[in-house]
Amino acid sequence: MLYERAEVIRRAKGLFTEAGTDDRVDLIDGDFLREVPGDCDLYMIKSTLCDWDDEHAARILGNIHRAAEPGTTLLVIDSMIADEVTGDEVNPVHARQESAIDFAVFATNGGRVRPQSEYRAMVGAAGFDVESITPFFDGFTHWNLLVAKRN
């Protein structure tokens, strides 16, 4: 299932149809600030929470929590600041990239790149147990994968 705004769903439908994969996904338009569909085994949000201020990020997570059954997995893929910086993470390109991302998300919705500890606290406050946060690099962007279960 892809749950997105109506304009995104319209574009996605064309892409899935063109790729011949439109029979593999349900496209549902909606607003995650209002509600999130239930009856899912897994919820994944990417590049989302950093776009929003704390109030809206908490609302998104709360809506997922209300929709999810106990034990459901939540995956959050987002830019995060490491709580402890090692020599491998002190990379001037990474630092510039994080600063640019932080400025862009703040300018649009008041969001920001948060430390991993704030993600743990925010996801935990929404009713999820954080199992792990794993940093990874996709060749262009430094990401973090947060895995949590709804309690």
mmCIF file of C-alpha atoms in Angstrom:
data_model
loop_
_atom_site.group_PDB
_atom_site.id
_atom_site.type_symbol
_atom_site.label_atom_id
_atom_site.label_comp_id
_atom_site.label_asym_id
_atom_site.label_seq_id
_atom_site.Cartn_x
_atom_site.Cartn_y
_atom_site.Cartn_z
ATOM 1 C CA MET A 1 0.000 0.000 0.000
ATOM 2 C CA LEU A 2 1.202 3.489 -0.815
ATOM 3 C CA TYR A 3 -0.541 6.142 1.277
ATOM 4 C CA GLU A 4 0.129 9.674 0.059
ATOM 5 C CA ARG A 5 -1.474 12.941 -0.927
ATOM 6 C CA ALA A 6 -3.834 12.777 -3.914
ATOM 7 C CA GLU A 7 -1.422 14.526 -6.286
ATOM 8 C CA VAL A 8 1.348 12.077 -5.437
ATOM 9 C CA ILE A 9 -0.997 9.103 -5.880
ATOM 10 C CA ARG A 10 -1.966 10.357 -9.355
ATOM 11 C CA ARG A 11 1.702 10.500 -10.415
ATOM 12 C CA ALA A 12 2.490 7.182 -8.748
ATOM 13 C CA LYS A 13 -0.399 5.445 -10.512
ATOM 14 C CA GLY A 14 1.069 6.391 -13.885
ATOM 15 C CA LEU A 15 4.520 5.188 -12.860
ATOM 16 C CA PHE A 16 3.239 1.862 -11.525
ATOM 17 C CA THR A 17 1.102 1.348 -14.636
ATOM 18 C CA GLU A 18 4.018 2.178 -16.930
ATOM 19 C CA ALA A 19 6.219 -0.293 -15.059
ATOM 20 C CA GLY A 20 3.527 -2.979 -15.211
ATOM 21 C CA THR A 21 3.388 -3.266 -11.427
ATOM 22 C CA ASP A 22 0.085 -1.515 -10.737
ATOM 23 C CA ASP A 23 -1.514 -4.826 -9.702
ATOM 24 C CA ARG A 24 0.991 -5.174 -6.828
ATOM 25 C CA VAL A 25 0.159 -2.056 -4.840
ATOM 26 C CA ASP A 26 -2.926 -0.378 -3.432
ATOM 27 C CA LEU A 27 -2.737 3.380 -3.933
ATOM 28 C CA ILE A 28 -4.620 5.305 -1.258
ATOM 29 C CA ASP A 29 -4.756 9.064 -1.018
ATOM 30 C CA GLY A 30 -4.961 10.720 2.356
ATOM 31 C CA ASP A 31 -3.284 12.919 4.929
ATOM 32 C CA PHE A 32 -1.097 11.319 7.598
ATOM 33 C CA LEU A 33 -1.598 14.393 9.772
ATOM 34 C CA ARG A 34 -5.266 13.364 10.084
ATOM 35 C CA GLU A 35 -5.197 9.560 9.982
ATOM 36 C CA VAL A 36 -3.316 6.515 8.743
ATOM 37 C CA PRO A 37 -4.849 3.321 7.313
ATOM 38 C CA GLY A 38 -4.988 0.358 9.672
ATOM 39 C CA ASP A 39 -4.531 -3.365 9.131
ATOM 40 C CA CYS A 40 -0.901 -3.152 7.987
ATOM 41 C CA ASP A 41 1.892 -5.507 9.014
ATOM 42 C CA LEU A 42 4.523 -2.801 8.631
ATOM 43 C CA TYR A 43 4.572 0.987 8.453
ATOM 44 C CA MET A 44 7.518 2.695 6.775
ATOM 45 C CA ILE A 45 8.087 6.409 6.628
ATOM 46 C CA LYS A 46 11.083 7.863 4.805
ATOM 47 C CA SER A 47 12.325 11.440 4.844
ATOM 48 C CA THR A 48 9.232 12.436 6.759
ATOM 49 C CA LEU A 49 9.731 13.225 10.433
ATOM 50 C CA CYS A 50 12.682 15.536 9.775
ATOM 51 C CA ASP A 51 10.361 17.632 7.589
ATOM 52 C CA TRP A 52 8.088 18.537 10.490
ATOM 53 C CA ASP A 53 8.289 20.370 13.791
ATOM 54 C CA ASP A 54 7.986 18.324 16.982
ATOM 55 C CA GLU A 55 4.198 18.774 17.273
ATOM 56 C CA HIS A 56 3.466 17.543 13.747
ATOM 57 C CA ALA A 57 6.026 14.726 13.925
ATOM 58 C CA ALA A 58 4.362 13.520 17.144
ATOM 59 C CA ARG A 59 0.945 13.707 15.456
ATOM 60 C CA ILE A 60 2.157 11.551 12.541
ATOM 61 C CA LEU A 61 3.602 8.945 14.918
ATOM 62 C CA GLY A 62 0.452 9.035 17.060
ATOM 63 C CA ASN A 63 -1.718 8.401 13.999
ATOM 64 C CA ILE A 64 0.437 5.420 13.051
ATOM 65 C CA HIS A 65 0.223 4.099 16.613
ATOM 66 C CA ARG A 66 -3.582 4.355 16.623
ATOM 67 C CA ALA A 67 -3.813 2.522 13.283
ATOM 68 C CA ALA A 68 -1.307 -0.224 14.114
ATOM 69 C CA GLU A 69 -1.965 -3.391 16.078
ATOM 70 C CA PRO A 70 0.341 -4.308 18.987
ATOM 71 C CA GLY A 71 3.560 -5.842 17.691
ATOM 72 C CA THR A 72 3.373 -4.071 14.306
ATOM 73 C CA THR A 73 6.750 -2.920 12.999
ATOM 74 C CA LEU A 74 7.523 0.722 12.299
ATOM 75 C CA LEU A 75 10.496 1.619 10.090
ATOM 76 C CA VAL A 76 11.706 5.207 10.035
ATOM 77 C CA ILE A 77 14.329 6.088 7.422
ATOM 78 C CA ASP A 78 15.537 9.620 7.973
ATOM 79 C CA SER A 79 18.517 11.907 8.377
ATOM 80 C CA MET A 80 19.640 11.851 11.997
ATOM 81 C CA ILE A 81 22.560 13.256 13.894
ATOM 82 C CA ALA A 82 24.628 10.632 15.698
ATOM 83 C CA ASP A 83 24.603 11.020 19.480
ATOM 84 C CA GLU A 84 28.227 9.941 19.628
ATOM 85 C CA VAL A 85 30.485 10.990 16.795
ATOM 86 C CA THR A 86 33.231 8.587 15.786
ATOM 87 C CA GLY A 87 36.131 9.298 13.445
ATOM 88 C CA ASP A 88 34.194 7.639 10.607
ATOM 89 C CA GLU A 89 31.328 10.113 10.962
ATOM 90 C CA VAL A 90 33.453 13.260 10.950
ATOM 91 C CA ASN A 91 33.187 13.828 7.248
ATOM 92 C CA PRO A 92 33.062 17.405 5.911
ATOM 93 C CA VAL A 93 30.804 16.402 3.010
ATOM 94 C CA HIS A 94 28.405 14.693 5.437
ATOM 95 C CA ALA A 95 28.433 17.730 7.728
ATOM 96 C CA ARG A 96 27.638 20.109 4.836
ATOM 97 C CA GLN A 97 24.922 17.776 3.589
ATOM 98 C CA GLU A 98 23.279 17.598 7.041
ATOM 99 C CA SER A 99 23.426 21.396 7.338
ATOM 100 C CA ALA A 100 21.779 21.824 3.932
ATOM 101 C CA ILE A 101 19.068 19.291 4.815
ATOM 102 C CA ASP A 102 18.488 20.958 8.178
ATOM 103 C CA PHE A 103 18.069 24.371 6.548
ATOM 104 C CA ALA A 104 15.743 23.051 3.827
ATOM 105 C CA VAL A 105 13.386 21.231 6.192
ATOM 106 C CA PHE A 106 13.308 24.141 8.626
ATOM 107 C CA ALA A 107 12.466 26.585 5.849
ATOM 108 C CA THR A 108 9.544 24.494 4.570
ATOM 109 C CA ASN A 109 7.683 23.095 7.620
ATOM 110 C CA GLY A 110 9.741 24.066 10.631
ATOM 111 C CA GLY A 111 11.390 20.637 10.719
ATOM 112 C CA ARG A 112 14.971 19.813 11.552
ATOM 113 C CA VAL A 113 17.526 17.055 11.533
ATOM 114 C CA ARG A 114 17.313 15.622 15.052
ATOM 115 C CA PRO A 115 19.778 13.553 17.078
ATOM 116 C CA GLN A 116 19.143 9.813 17.284
ATOM 117 C CA SER A 117 18.279 10.209 20.987
ATOM 118 C CA GLU A 118 15.427 12.592 20.093
ATOM 119 C CA TYR A 119 14.089 10.089 17.555
ATOM 120 C CA ARG A 120 14.203 7.382 20.242
ATOM 121 C CA ALA A 121 12.323 9.634 22.677
ATOM 122 C CA MET A 122 9.780 10.823 20.093
ATOM 123 C CA VAL A 123 9.014 7.321 18.783
ATOM 124 C CA GLY A 124 8.898 5.968 22.339
ATOM 125 C CA ALA A 125 6.513 8.702 23.478
ATOM 126 C CA ALA A 126 4.176 7.729 20.627
ATOM 127 C CA GLY A 127 3.915 4.185 22.021
ATOM 128 C CA PHE A 128 6.605 2.269 20.162
ATOM 129 C CA ASP A 129 9.566 0.339 21.536
ATOM 130 C CA VAL A 130 12.690 1.271 19.580
ATOM 131 C CA GLU A 131 14.724 -1.844 18.808
ATOM 132 C CA SER A 132 17.600 -0.318 16.852
ATOM 133 C CA ILE A 133 18.948 2.619 14.892
ATOM 134 C CA THR A 134 21.382 1.747 12.119
ATOM 135 C CA PRO A 135 23.219 4.377 10.066
ATOM 136 C CA PHE A 136 23.881 3.661 6.385
ATOM 137 C CA PHE A 137 25.079 5.487 3.289
ATOM 138 C CA ASP A 138 23.386 5.003 -0.079
ATOM 139 C CA GLY A 139 26.238 6.539 -2.073
ATOM 140 C CA PHE A 140 24.742 10.015 -1.869
ATOM 141 C CA THR A 141 22.977 10.532 1.462
ATOM 142 C CA HIS A 142 23.700 9.441 5.016
ATOM 143 C CA TRP A 143 20.559 7.823 6.412
ATOM 144 C CA ASN A 144 19.486 6.069 9.578
ATOM 145 C CA LEU A 145 17.085 3.151 9.835
ATOM 146 C CA LEU A 146 15.087 3.132 13.066
ATOM 147 C CA VAL A 147 13.228 -0.121 13.788
ATOM 148 C CA ALA A 148 10.464 -0.091 16.394
ATOM 149 C CA LYS A 149 7.490 -2.207 17.475
ATOM 150 C CA ARG A 150 4.127 -0.916 18.591
ATOM 151 C CA ASN A 151 3.568 -1.760 22.240
#
